[in-house]
Each structure stands twice: as structure tokens, then as C-alpha cells.
Amino acid sequence: MHMHLKSNTMTSRMHTYFLIQTMLLVGATTGFLFDVNDCMTGNVCECTKTMISCHNRGLIDVPHFNITGTNISIRTLDFSYNDIYTLRNGAFSVLWNLTTTSLNVFFNGNNISTIDSLCFEELKNVIVYLDLGYNSLQTIPVAISTLTHLNKLILYGNSIIYFDPNVLFRICNTLQRLVISLAKVNSWPHELHFLYNLRDLEIYNFSANMIRASDFRYMTQMPSLQTFIIQHTDLEEFPAPFCDLSSVFFLNLDFNNFTGGKDIFSACHRPLANISTLSLRYNKLEYFPDLGVAFFATNELYLSHNNIRYITDELTAMPLLKELGLDYNKLYHIPSTLASIAPNLQRLFVSNNLIIEINNDALGGLSNLSWLDLTGNPLEYIAEHAFSHNPYLTYLFIYNTKLITIPCAMSNNFNQFISVYPDQLIECDCRMKCLKNINLSKISFNDGRCLQTGISIDLFIEYVIKADKCG
């Protein structure tokens, strides 16, 4: 009898063991348990009470979630960088009551070409951010039109070839930001004007080399559009239809093929008074363009990574310009004409040009200048009174130049002057005696040291120059 009971007990334990193993195996292959303390069963995904992250797990489909637990309120679903080809209906059926009112969903970096029309049905009222970048979509799927609160949609890196107006119309009330690639589109997709509530529109890899006014005309009637970015295109000239973007205040035209002279914006016959920031970085500009007519109210202008060599004195003034970026161009000097073009300039970035010297008049007229970046120039000489016209100069960056000593110009007693000097070796000798009255409390040499002795530059000035040991 005892043997029989023992046998039954062992049999029961074996059944329980195999049942548990079977449950674990099923859980490891089709889903995982989600509880408040640990939801990494099988290392399929990583989870917290607010996030499910299946980033880069080699998934070919959305896992089946068997979720238990309390106090779960998912705000982020991350399925980025897997091998998913299709998003199927019912993929999120278990999550319908476990999400907040604002859900961010990431499927970027997969191979998605098909999204079933009811894929997001269980989450349609909570998804506000959807990233489908770097997939294989050819249009905005119908499934997206079911999302009632979609605010941001990322489609960068797809091969979009056409748009369904019905889909755009159904998301137009809530969508405020769209990021999209148009490498397969040969003319401006006029259907985009259905998204009349857009605040931010980012277009990349547009294949056409021109934009016709007839295609673009409705875009100028989008009252909420504030940021317009169009990059990595074949555009060689500034499209005339852009001149009618009456609500945009941030215009980014980086990474295009603009090659024209100073008159490339002559197509604008009336000023774009709303544009406060204009960026034309990474183009092929050889001349500083004449912007004063079209962009007379612009505060920030970025022209870095072009081929600009000259700035003529025939350009229209930009009286409201406060910040100018001219890094990575081919300027041999700071043009004196800057004072007439931007008389109220406060921040000037001219790093990594070909500037060899700063003479006494180079910054004349820029009386409001507070920030000057000269980093990476082959700078050998700064005149003694180079900064005498700039009483508000506060930040001066002179990293990676060919200066071998501290120029006498640094001795100017400016108000609230903070100089950041290179962390390099400097020839410290009595040529620096002009720095006797320098205010070391207002200057940082960033651990720069003397070539001869290895002591810090500020110690040399303190104990040699200021101590009158140069005679």
C-alpha cells in the first residue's frame, strides 16, 4: 500500500513537472508572462510597469503577450530593429486595457511592407507617436487612419511612392508632425495639403530637382505649419513656391545642391517676415547669398559646410540677425563687411576656415558681439587691439590654431570676459609681458601649459609676468 501511494505521488509529481516544462516552453516560444516584478521570461523582451522593449531581439512577428499583474500602465512599446515583415490584425489584442492615454510605439528598423487594416484596433485611441522609419512601406497604410489621437508619424527611410487622400484626411485633425522620405516621388505630392494641422513637416531624399507652384500652392495655406525641413534633395535653386510660406518660422534647407551665387533667393519678390531661423548647411554655396530682402527679419542664419570664400559689400543688410554660423567654409579672413550686413550680430561662428590673422579692424562695427568661435583655423596672429571694438565679448574659443603665444589682445579688460584658450603648449616668454594687467579671474586657459617648463599658462603669467620678472 505504501508502495502504491509512493508510486502515485511520483506519478503526480512527474505530471506536474512535465506540465510546467510544457508551459515554460510555450511561454518561451509564443509569449511571456508579465508581472510587476519580472517579465523577462526567456529573455524575449524587457519590461517595466510602463514599457515593453523588444528592441533588436531577432523577432519575425509581434510576440503573443500573456500578461498578468497590477499597476501596469504601458507608455512605450519598442519593437525596433527586428525582422518583422507584416503587422497582423490582433497583434496587440492583449494590451487594450494596459496602456495609458498616450502611447509611443516604435517599429523602426524592420522590414515591414504590409500592415493589416485593423492591426492597431485595440490601441487606436491611445497611440500618439508612431515610428515606422526604415521599413519597406510604399504608402501610408490604411491602418494608420484608424488612429484617433496620432500626433507624430515617422516614415523616414521608406520607399513611399503614392498617397491615399482618404488616409491623410482621416488623420489630419490630430497629426502635427510628419517625417517622411520621398526618394521615389518625382513631383511634389500635393496630397500633403490635406494635413492642414501640421506644425512640423520634414521631407528627406526628395528626388525632383524643382518644385512647381501648381503642386505646392495649397501648402502655403496651412496656417499651423511652423517648421519646414527639406534635406538631401536634388534641388539646385531655392524653389519660388517656398516664398509663400507665410506661417513658417524655422526653414531648414541643409544637405541640398544649392550652388547659385548671391542672388539665389531673388525669386522671392516679397519678404518672408516670419522666418526667424534659416539653415543652409551642407550645400555647395561659393558666395554669401543676398538674404536681406527675403529674410530681413531672420535672427539666426547657418551657412556652415559650404564653399564660401568671400562676402561682398553689396549685400542687403539683415538688421535683426543675432547669430551667424560660417563654420567649415573657405574664408581667409573675417570680412569687415559683416558690420554692414549684420550690425547687431551677437554670436559669430567661423571655426575651421582658413583664417590666418585677425587684424585691428576685422571686428570693427560688431559692437554687440558676445561670442566668437575661431577654433580649428590656421590662426597665427591676433592684433593687439583686435577686440577693442567688442566690449561685450564674453566667449572666445581659440582651440587648435597655430598661435604659439598668448596675443596681447587678451589683455583688454572687458566686462564679464571669459576666454576659453586651447589646451596646448604655448611658448611662454617675455613677449607676453603686455599681459601684465590681464584679469586672470575672467579667463580660462583650459589647462594650457608652457612649452618650456610644462607649468600652466596662468601660473606663468601670475608668477613671471605679473611679478615683473621680465624687466
mmCIF file of C-alpha atoms in Angstrom, residues 95-427:
data_model
loop_
_atom_site.group_PDB
_atom_site.id
_atom_site.type_symbol
_atom_site.label_atom_id
_atom_site.label_comp_id
_atom_site.label_asym_id
_atom_site.label_seq_id
_atom_site.Cartn_x
_atom_site.Cartn_y
_atom_site.Cartn_z
ATOM 1 C CA LEU A 95 -2.772 45.205 -24.436
ATOM 2 C CA TRP A 96 -6.010 47.092 -24.914
ATOM 3 C CA ASN A 97 -6.581 47.776 -21.194
ATOM 4 C CA LEU A 98 -2.952 48.084 -20.097
ATOM 5 C CA THR A 99 -1.941 51.313 -21.792
ATOM 6 C CA THR A 100 -2.097 54.978 -20.861
ATOM 7 C CA THR A 101 -3.846 57.629 -22.892
ATOM 8 C CA SER A 102 -0.504 58.484 -24.540
ATOM 9 C CA LEU A 103 1.314 55.534 -26.084
ATOM 10 C CA ASN A 104 4.578 55.734 -28.066
ATOM 11 C CA VAL A 105 5.136 52.842 -30.494
ATOM 12 C CA PHE A 106 8.417 52.061 -32.274
ATOM 13 C CA PHE A 107 8.706 49.712 -35.248
ATOM 14 C CA ASN A 108 11.620 51.477 -36.954
ATOM 15 C CA GLY A 109 14.382 49.377 -38.490
ATOM 16 C CA ASN A 110 12.309 46.345 -39.506
ATOM 17 C CA ASN A 111 11.290 45.098 -42.982
ATOM 18 C CA ILE A 112 7.608 45.962 -42.734
ATOM 19 C CA SER A 113 5.849 46.150 -46.096
ATOM 20 C CA THR A 114 2.314 45.226 -45.007
ATOM 21 C CA ILE A 115 0.173 46.420 -42.107
ATOM 22 C CA ASP A 116 -3.252 44.823 -41.821
ATOM 23 C CA SER A 117 -6.060 47.379 -41.761
ATOM 24 C CA LEU A 118 -7.184 46.577 -38.185
ATOM 25 C CA CYS A 119 -3.730 45.984 -36.764
ATOM 26 C CA PHE A 120 -3.955 48.879 -34.295
ATOM 27 C CA GLU A 121 -7.637 48.420 -33.471
ATOM 28 C CA GLU A 122 -7.066 47.723 -29.774
ATOM 29 C CA LEU A 123 -4.720 50.701 -29.427
ATOM 30 C CA LYS A 124 -6.345 53.124 -31.850
ATOM 31 C CA ASN A 125 -7.390 55.595 -29.157
ATOM 32 C CA VAL A 126 -4.062 55.745 -27.295
ATOM 33 C CA ILE A 127 -1.241 55.812 -29.880
ATOM 34 C CA VAL A 128 0.109 59.369 -30.143
ATOM 35 C CA TYR A 129 3.596 58.645 -31.573
ATOM 36 C CA LEU A 130 4.307 56.027 -34.223
ATOM 37 C CA ASP A 131 7.775 55.420 -35.646
ATOM 38 C CA LEU A 132 7.828 53.278 -38.802
ATOM 39 C CA GLY A 133 11.125 54.611 -40.093
ATOM 40 C CA TYR A 134 13.444 52.416 -42.181
ATOM 41 C CA ASN A 135 10.924 49.863 -43.376
ATOM 42 C CA SER A 136 9.578 48.901 -46.820
ATOM 43 C CA LEU A 137 6.292 50.768 -46.945
ATOM 44 C CA GLN A 138 5.172 52.281 -50.253
ATOM 45 C CA THR A 139 2.327 54.367 -48.865
ATOM 46 C CA ILE A 140 0.838 55.421 -45.545
ATOM 47 C CA PRO A 141 -1.152 52.314 -44.591
ATOM 48 C CA VAL A 142 -4.907 52.384 -44.073
ATOM 49 C CA ALA A 143 -4.341 51.052 -40.548
ATOM 50 C CA ILE A 144 -2.874 54.418 -39.558
ATOM 51 C CA SER A 145 -6.114 56.156 -40.496
ATOM 52 C CA THR A 146 -7.798 54.380 -37.575
ATOM 53 C CA LEU A 147 -5.599 56.138 -35.013
ATOM 54 C CA THR A 148 -7.748 58.829 -33.438
ATOM 55 C CA HIS A 149 -5.046 60.655 -31.461
ATOM 56 C CA LEU A 150 -1.957 60.260 -33.641
ATOM 57 C CA ASN A 151 0.244 63.313 -33.124
ATOM 58 C CA LYS A 152 3.615 62.334 -34.641
ATOM 59 C CA LEU A 153 4.284 59.962 -37.528
ATOM 60 C CA ILE A 154 7.798 58.950 -38.611
ATOM 61 C CA LEU A 155 8.177 57.368 -42.062
ATOM 62 C CA TYR A 156 11.786 58.277 -42.797
ATOM 63 C CA GLY A 157 13.681 55.642 -44.785
ATOM 64 C CA ASN A 158 10.698 54.052 -46.546
ATOM 65 C CA SER A 159 10.060 53.929 -50.295
ATOM 66 C CA ILE A 160 6.864 55.961 -50.416
ATOM 67 C CA ILE A 161 5.565 56.222 -53.988
ATOM 68 C CA TYR A 162 1.961 57.402 -53.553
ATOM 69 C CA PHE A 163 -0.521 58.777 -51.010
ATOM 70 C CA ASP A 164 -4.113 57.824 -50.319
ATOM 71 C CA PRO A 165 -6.004 61.115 -49.737
ATOM 72 C CA ASN A 166 -8.574 59.290 -47.621
ATOM 73 C CA VAL A 167 -5.899 58.168 -45.159
ATOM 74 C CA LEU A 168 -4.458 61.678 -44.920
ATOM 75 C CA PHE A 169 -7.875 63.198 -44.461
ATOM 76 C CA ARG A 170 -8.715 60.862 -41.566
ATOM 77 C CA ILE A 171 -5.556 61.730 -39.584
ATOM 78 C CA CYS A 172 -5.480 65.430 -40.420
ATOM 79 C CA ASN A 173 -7.239 66.618 -37.265
ATOM 80 C CA THR A 174 -4.611 65.315 -34.863
ATOM 81 C CA LEU A 175 -1.351 64.892 -36.806
ATOM 82 C CA GLN A 176 1.117 67.691 -36.042
ATOM 83 C CA ARG A 177 4.454 66.249 -37.103
ATOM 84 C CA LEU A 178 5.307 64.202 -40.198
ATOM 85 C CA VAL A 179 8.802 62.935 -41.077
ATOM 86 C CA ILE A 180 8.932 61.215 -44.458
ATOM 87 C CA SER A 181 11.247 60.211 -47.319
ATOM 88 C CA LEU A 182 10.225 60.922 -50.909
ATOM 89 C CA ALA A 183 13.054 59.264 -52.831
ATOM 90 C CA LYS A 184 10.601 57.553 -55.207
ATOM 91 C CA VAL A 185 8.404 60.609 -55.781
ATOM 92 C CA ASN A 186 9.179 62.690 -58.878
ATOM 93 C CA SER A 187 6.971 65.705 -58.176
ATOM 94 C CA TRP A 188 5.694 67.404 -55.063
ATOM 95 C CA PRO A 189 2.840 65.304 -53.589
ATOM 96 C CA HIS A 190 0.052 67.872 -53.456
ATOM 97 C CA GLU A 191 -1.997 65.448 -51.308
ATOM 98 C CA LEU A 192 0.054 66.560 -48.296
ATOM 99 C CA HIS A 193 -2.037 69.699 -48.036
ATOM 100 C CA PHE A 194 -4.814 67.560 -46.532
ATOM 101 C CA LEU A 195 -2.708 67.550 -43.354
ATOM 102 C CA TYR A 196 -3.709 71.123 -42.634
ATOM 103 C CA ASN A 197 -2.942 70.927 -38.893
ATOM 104 C CA LEU A 198 0.707 70.042 -39.365
ATOM 105 C CA ARG A 199 3.137 72.123 -37.319
ATOM 106 C CA ASP A 200 6.329 70.294 -38.357
ATOM 107 C CA LEU A 201 6.955 68.834 -41.805
ATOM 108 C CA GLU A 202 10.263 67.103 -42.551
ATOM 109 C CA ILE A 203 10.931 65.928 -46.100
ATOM 110 C CA TYR A 204 14.037 63.884 -46.971
ATOM 111 C CA ASN A 205 15.533 62.471 -50.184
ATOM 112 C CA PHE A 206 13.081 64.222 -52.489
ATOM 113 C CA SER A 207 14.167 63.127 -55.976
ATOM 114 C CA ALA A 208 12.855 66.041 -58.050
ATOM 115 C CA ASN A 209 15.170 68.958 -58.897
ATOM 116 C CA MET A 210 12.363 71.504 -58.907
ATOM 117 C CA ILE A 211 9.009 72.167 -57.258
ATOM 118 C CA ARG A 212 6.170 73.543 -59.343
ATOM 119 C CA ALA A 213 3.957 76.257 -57.907
ATOM 120 C CA SER A 214 0.840 74.396 -59.108
ATOM 121 C CA ASP A 215 1.744 71.391 -56.939
ATOM 122 C CA PHE A 216 2.777 73.378 -53.912
ATOM 123 C CA ARG A 217 0.189 76.153 -53.817
ATOM 124 C CA TYR A 218 -2.081 74.555 -51.199
ATOM 125 C CA MET A 219 0.855 74.027 -48.837
ATOM 126 C CA THR A 220 1.063 77.782 -48.396
ATOM 127 C CA GLN A 221 -2.437 77.737 -46.896
ATOM 128 C CA MET A 222 -1.514 75.548 -43.915
ATOM 129 C CA PRO A 223 -1.966 78.010 -41.032
ATOM 130 C CA SER A 224 -0.253 75.892 -38.354
ATOM 131 C CA LEU A 225 2.933 74.975 -40.234
ATOM 132 C CA GLN A 226 5.873 76.395 -38.268
ATOM 133 C CA THR A 227 8.828 74.133 -39.062
ATOM 134 C CA PHE A 228 9.644 73.110 -42.628
ATOM 135 C CA ILE A 229 12.677 70.906 -43.265
ATOM 136 C CA ILE A 230 13.625 69.642 -46.704
ATOM 137 C CA GLN A 231 17.002 67.901 -46.913
ATOM 138 C CA HIS A 232 19.029 65.540 -49.107
ATOM 139 C CA THR A 233 17.313 66.525 -52.340
ATOM 140 C CA ASP A 234 18.368 67.303 -55.889
ATOM 141 C CA LEU A 235 17.205 70.913 -55.600
ATOM 142 C CA GLU A 236 19.781 73.300 -57.055
ATOM 143 C CA GLU A 237 17.824 76.517 -56.632
ATOM 144 C CA PHE A 238 15.561 77.908 -53.973
ATOM 145 C CA PRO A 239 12.008 76.965 -55.059
ATOM 146 C CA ALA A 240 9.909 80.060 -55.672
ATOM 147 C CA PRO A 241 6.796 78.471 -54.074
ATOM 148 C CA PHE A 242 8.598 78.492 -50.712
ATOM 149 C CA CYS A 243 8.379 82.272 -50.783
ATOM 150 C CA ASP A 244 4.705 82.000 -49.856
ATOM 151 C CA LEU A 245 5.174 80.002 -46.638
ATOM 152 C CA SER A 246 3.593 82.683 -44.531
ATOM 153 C CA SER A 247 3.466 80.838 -41.187
ATOM 154 C CA VAL A 248 6.830 79.038 -41.143
ATOM 155 C CA PHE A 249 9.439 80.478 -38.783
ATOM 156 C CA PHE A 250 12.066 77.675 -38.979
ATOM 157 C CA LEU A 251 13.228 76.852 -42.511
ATOM 158 C CA ASN A 252 15.899 74.171 -42.914
ATOM 159 C CA LEU A 253 17.416 73.561 -46.359
ATOM 160 C CA ASP A 254 20.514 71.589 -45.327
ATOM 161 C CA PHE A 255 22.135 68.879 -47.477
ATOM 162 C CA ASN A 256 20.872 70.056 -50.845
ATOM 163 C CA ASN A 257 22.646 71.101 -54.028
ATOM 164 C CA PHE A 258 22.285 74.886 -53.950
ATOM 165 C CA THR A 259 25.180 76.213 -55.981
ATOM 166 C CA GLY A 260 23.958 79.646 -57.064
ATOM 167 C CA GLY A 261 25.578 82.997 -56.459
ATOM 168 C CA LYS A 262 24.496 85.668 -54.054
ATOM 169 C CA ASP A 263 21.150 86.065 -55.858
ATOM 170 C CA ILE A 264 19.762 82.552 -55.312
ATOM 171 C CA PHE A 265 16.830 83.972 -53.336
ATOM 172 C CA SER A 266 15.879 86.594 -55.897
ATOM 173 C CA ALA A 267 12.771 84.518 -56.662
ATOM 174 C CA CYS A 268 11.187 85.969 -53.517
ATOM 175 C CA HIS A 269 9.707 89.301 -54.544
ATOM 176 C CA ARG A 270 8.338 89.970 -51.094
ATOM 177 C CA PRO A 271 9.944 89.408 -47.689
ATOM 178 C CA LEU A 272 9.386 86.314 -45.579
ATOM 179 C CA ALA A 273 8.956 88.334 -42.413
ATOM 180 C CA ASN A 274 8.042 85.276 -40.346
ATOM 181 C CA ILE A 275 11.312 83.328 -40.829
ATOM 182 C CA SER A 276 13.411 83.651 -37.681
ATOM 183 C CA THR A 277 15.807 80.747 -38.369
ATOM 184 C CA LEU A 278 17.248 79.826 -41.767
ATOM 185 C CA SER A 279 19.686 76.949 -42.261
ATOM 186 C CA LEU A 280 21.603 76.265 -45.483
ATOM 187 C CA ARG A 281 24.332 73.978 -44.190
ATOM 188 C CA TYR A 282 25.987 71.307 -46.340
ATOM 189 C CA ASN A 283 25.208 72.860 -49.701
ATOM 190 C CA LYS A 284 27.583 73.995 -52.451
ATOM 191 C CA LEU A 285 27.416 77.747 -51.982
ATOM 192 C CA GLU A 286 30.513 79.644 -53.060
ATOM 193 C CA TYR A 287 29.206 83.111 -52.233
ATOM 194 C CA PHE A 288 27.457 84.534 -49.232
ATOM 195 C CA PRO A 289 23.873 84.842 -50.548
ATOM 196 C CA ASP A 290 21.960 88.112 -50.526
ATOM 197 C CA LEU A 291 19.276 87.390 -47.941
ATOM 198 C CA GLY A 292 18.350 90.836 -46.725
ATOM 199 C CA VAL A 293 15.284 91.242 -48.942
ATOM 200 C CA ALA A 294 13.622 87.874 -48.457
ATOM 201 C CA PHE A 295 14.828 87.259 -44.885
ATOM 202 C CA PHE A 296 15.204 90.723 -43.421
ATOM 203 C CA ALA A 297 13.663 89.592 -40.094
ATOM 204 C CA THR A 298 15.812 86.471 -39.652
ATOM 205 C CA ASN A 299 17.554 86.148 -36.272
ATOM 206 C CA GLU A 300 19.662 83.014 -36.862
ATOM 207 C CA LEU A 301 21.454 82.091 -40.092
ATOM 208 C CA TYR A 302 23.533 78.926 -40.579
ATOM 209 C CA LEU A 303 25.760 78.549 -43.634
ATOM 210 C CA SER A 304 28.364 76.088 -42.374
ATOM 211 C CA HIS A 305 29.868 73.325 -44.547
ATOM 212 C CA ASN A 306 29.717 75.241 -47.832
ATOM 213 C CA ASN A 307 32.465 76.638 -50.056
ATOM 214 C CA ILE A 308 32.059 80.328 -49.230
ATOM 215 C CA ARG A 309 35.227 82.318 -49.860
ATOM 216 C CA TYR A 310 34.000 85.895 -49.998
ATOM 217 C CA ILE A 311 31.386 88.182 -48.525
ATOM 218 C CA THR A 312 30.886 91.211 -50.736
ATOM 219 C CA ASP A 313 29.830 94.657 -49.564
ATOM 220 C CA GLU A 314 26.857 94.768 -51.949
ATOM 221 C CA LEU A 315 24.539 92.644 -49.832
ATOM 222 C CA THR A 316 21.293 93.847 -48.271
ATOM 223 C CA ALA A 317 21.507 94.402 -44.530
ATOM 224 C CA MET A 318 19.922 91.980 -42.054
ATOM 225 C CA PRO A 319 19.421 94.261 -39.040
ATOM 226 C CA LEU A 320 17.792 91.604 -36.827
ATOM 227 C CA LEU A 321 20.451 88.931 -37.357
ATOM 228 C CA LYS A 322 21.868 87.850 -33.982
ATOM 229 C CA GLU A 323 23.623 84.539 -34.764
ATOM 230 C CA LEU A 324 25.659 83.614 -37.848
ATOM 231 C CA GLY A 325 27.230 80.211 -38.491
ATOM 232 C CA LEU A 326 30.014 80.147 -41.086
ATOM 233 C CA ASP A 327 31.955 77.124 -39.826
ATOM 234 C CA TYR A 328 33.718 74.858 -42.325
ATOM 235 C CA ASN A 329 33.923 77.245 -45.245
ATOM 236 C CA LYS A 330 36.934 78.721 -47.067
ATOM 237 C CA LEU A 331 37.202 82.196 -45.575
ATOM 238 C CA TYR A 332 40.740 83.576 -45.348
ATOM 239 C CA HIS A 333 39.746 86.400 -43.048
ATOM 240 C CA ILE A 334 36.767 87.794 -41.161
ATOM 241 C CA PRO A 335 35.264 90.207 -43.700
ATOM 242 C CA SER A 336 34.885 93.768 -42.490
ATOM 243 C CA THR A 337 31.629 93.883 -44.492
ATOM 244 C CA LEU A 338 29.927 91.827 -41.776
ATOM 245 C CA ALA A 339 29.344 95.009 -39.800
ATOM 246 C CA SER A 340 27.186 96.463 -42.574
ATOM 247 C CA ILE A 341 25.344 93.197 -43.256
ATOM 248 C CA ALA A 342 24.663 92.292 -39.618
ATOM 249 C CA PRO A 343 25.240 95.378 -37.456
ATOM 250 C CA ASN A 344 23.571 93.775 -34.414
ATOM 251 C CA LEU A 345 25.338 90.420 -34.608
ATOM 252 C CA GLN A 346 25.939 88.797 -31.215
ATOM 253 C CA ARG A 347 27.278 85.300 -31.970
ATOM 254 C CA LEU A 348 29.710 84.538 -34.796
ATOM 255 C CA PHE A 349 30.926 81.017 -35.601
ATOM 256 C CA VAL A 350 33.833 80.853 -38.071
ATOM 257 C CA SER A 351 35.612 77.705 -36.905
ATOM 258 C CA ASN A 352 37.527 75.501 -39.337
ATOM 259 C CA ASN A 353 38.030 78.079 -42.082
ATOM 260 C CA LEU A 354 41.367 79.296 -43.475
ATOM 261 C CA ILE A 355 41.738 82.391 -41.295
ATOM 262 C CA ILE A 356 45.374 83.230 -40.593
ATOM 263 C CA GLU A 357 45.093 86.550 -38.802
ATOM 264 C CA ILE A 358 42.668 88.856 -37.014
ATOM 265 C CA ASN A 359 43.635 92.476 -37.577
ATOM 266 C CA ASN A 360 42.552 95.511 -35.597
ATOM 267 C CA ASP A 361 39.593 96.314 -37.866
ATOM 268 C CA ALA A 362 38.317 92.794 -38.535
ATOM 269 C CA LEU A 363 35.579 93.008 -35.901
ATOM 270 C CA GLY A 364 35.023 96.734 -36.120
ATOM 271 C CA GLY A 365 31.364 97.732 -36.092
ATOM 272 C CA LEU A 366 30.295 94.496 -34.353
ATOM 273 C CA SER A 367 29.855 96.287 -31.060
ATOM 274 C CA ASN A 368 27.280 93.783 -29.772
ATOM 275 C CA LEU A 369 29.415 90.703 -30.386
ATOM 276 C CA SER A 370 29.401 88.416 -27.339
ATOM 277 C CA TRP A 371 30.507 85.051 -28.779
ATOM 278 C CA LEU A 372 33.329 84.333 -31.238
ATOM 279 C CA ASP A 373 34.473 80.852 -32.221
ATOM 280 C CA LEU A 374 37.803 80.679 -34.087
ATOM 281 C CA THR A 375 38.508 77.018 -33.379
ATOM 282 C CA GLY A 376 40.377 74.993 -35.998
ATOM 283 C CA ASN A 377 41.689 77.892 -38.099
ATOM 284 C CA PRO A 378 45.403 78.126 -39.046
ATOM 285 C CA LEU A 379 45.472 81.296 -36.942
ATOM 286 C CA GLU A 380 48.967 82.744 -36.409
ATOM 287 C CA TYR A 381 48.354 86.334 -35.377
ATOM 288 C CA ILE A 382 45.785 88.395 -33.472
ATOM 289 C CA ALA A 383 46.411 92.156 -33.450
ATOM 290 C CA GLU A 384 46.754 93.889 -30.104
ATOM 291 C CA HIS A 385 43.520 95.871 -30.480
ATOM 292 C CA ALA A 386 41.547 93.232 -32.391
ATOM 293 C CA PHE A 387 38.819 93.156 -29.712
ATOM 294 C CA SER A 388 38.802 96.807 -28.760
ATOM 295 C CA HIS A 389 35.522 97.341 -30.661
ATOM 296 C CA ASN A 390 33.742 94.495 -28.842
ATOM 297 C CA PRO A 391 33.104 95.485 -25.218
ATOM 298 C CA TYR A 392 30.523 92.718 -24.696
ATOM 299 C CA LEU A 393 32.694 89.857 -25.956
ATOM 300 C CA THR A 394 32.180 87.120 -23.387
ATOM 301 C CA TYR A 395 33.123 83.825 -25.017
ATOM 302 C CA LEU A 396 36.195 83.451 -27.219
ATOM 303 C CA PHE A 397 37.166 79.980 -28.446
ATOM 304 C CA ILE A 398 40.654 79.529 -29.927
ATOM 305 C CA TYR A 399 41.254 75.779 -29.912
ATOM 306 C CA ASN A 400 43.535 74.020 -32.408
ATOM 307 C CA THR A 401 45.164 77.028 -34.049
ATOM 308 C CA LYS A 402 48.781 77.854 -34.892
ATOM 309 C CA LEU A 403 49.160 80.525 -32.247
ATOM 310 C CA ILE A 404 52.397 79.951 -30.358
ATOM 311 C CA THR A 405 51.896 82.584 -27.677
ATOM 312 C CA ILE A 406 49.106 84.430 -25.919
ATOM 313 C CA PRO A 407 48.311 87.544 -28.001
ATOM 314 C CA CYS A 408 48.355 90.950 -26.335
ATOM 315 C CA ALA A 409 44.729 91.388 -27.387
ATOM 316 C CA MET A 410 43.814 89.157 -24.458
ATOM 317 C CA SER A 411 44.867 91.881 -22.027
ATOM 318 C CA ASN A 412 41.843 94.025 -22.851
ATOM 319 C CA ASN A 413 39.802 94.462 -19.685
ATOM 320 C CA PHE A 414 36.389 93.502 -20.992
ATOM 321 C CA ASN A 415 33.287 93.294 -18.835
ATOM 322 C CA GLN A 416 32.398 89.705 -17.886
ATOM 323 C CA PHE A 417 35.052 88.394 -20.266
ATOM 324 C CA ILE A 418 35.555 84.623 -20.274
ATOM 325 C CA SER A 419 38.116 83.314 -22.743
ATOM 326 C CA VAL A 420 38.498 79.624 -23.474
ATOM 327 C CA TYR A 421 42.001 79.108 -24.789
ATOM 328 C CA PRO A 422 43.491 75.948 -26.327
ATOM 329 C CA ASP A 423 44.641 73.060 -24.169
ATOM 330 C CA GLN A 424 48.003 73.066 -25.971
ATOM 331 C CA LEU A 425 51.597 74.013 -25.363
ATOM 332 C CA ILE A 426 52.423 77.730 -25.646
ATOM 333 C CA GLU A 427 55.827 79.414 -25.806
#
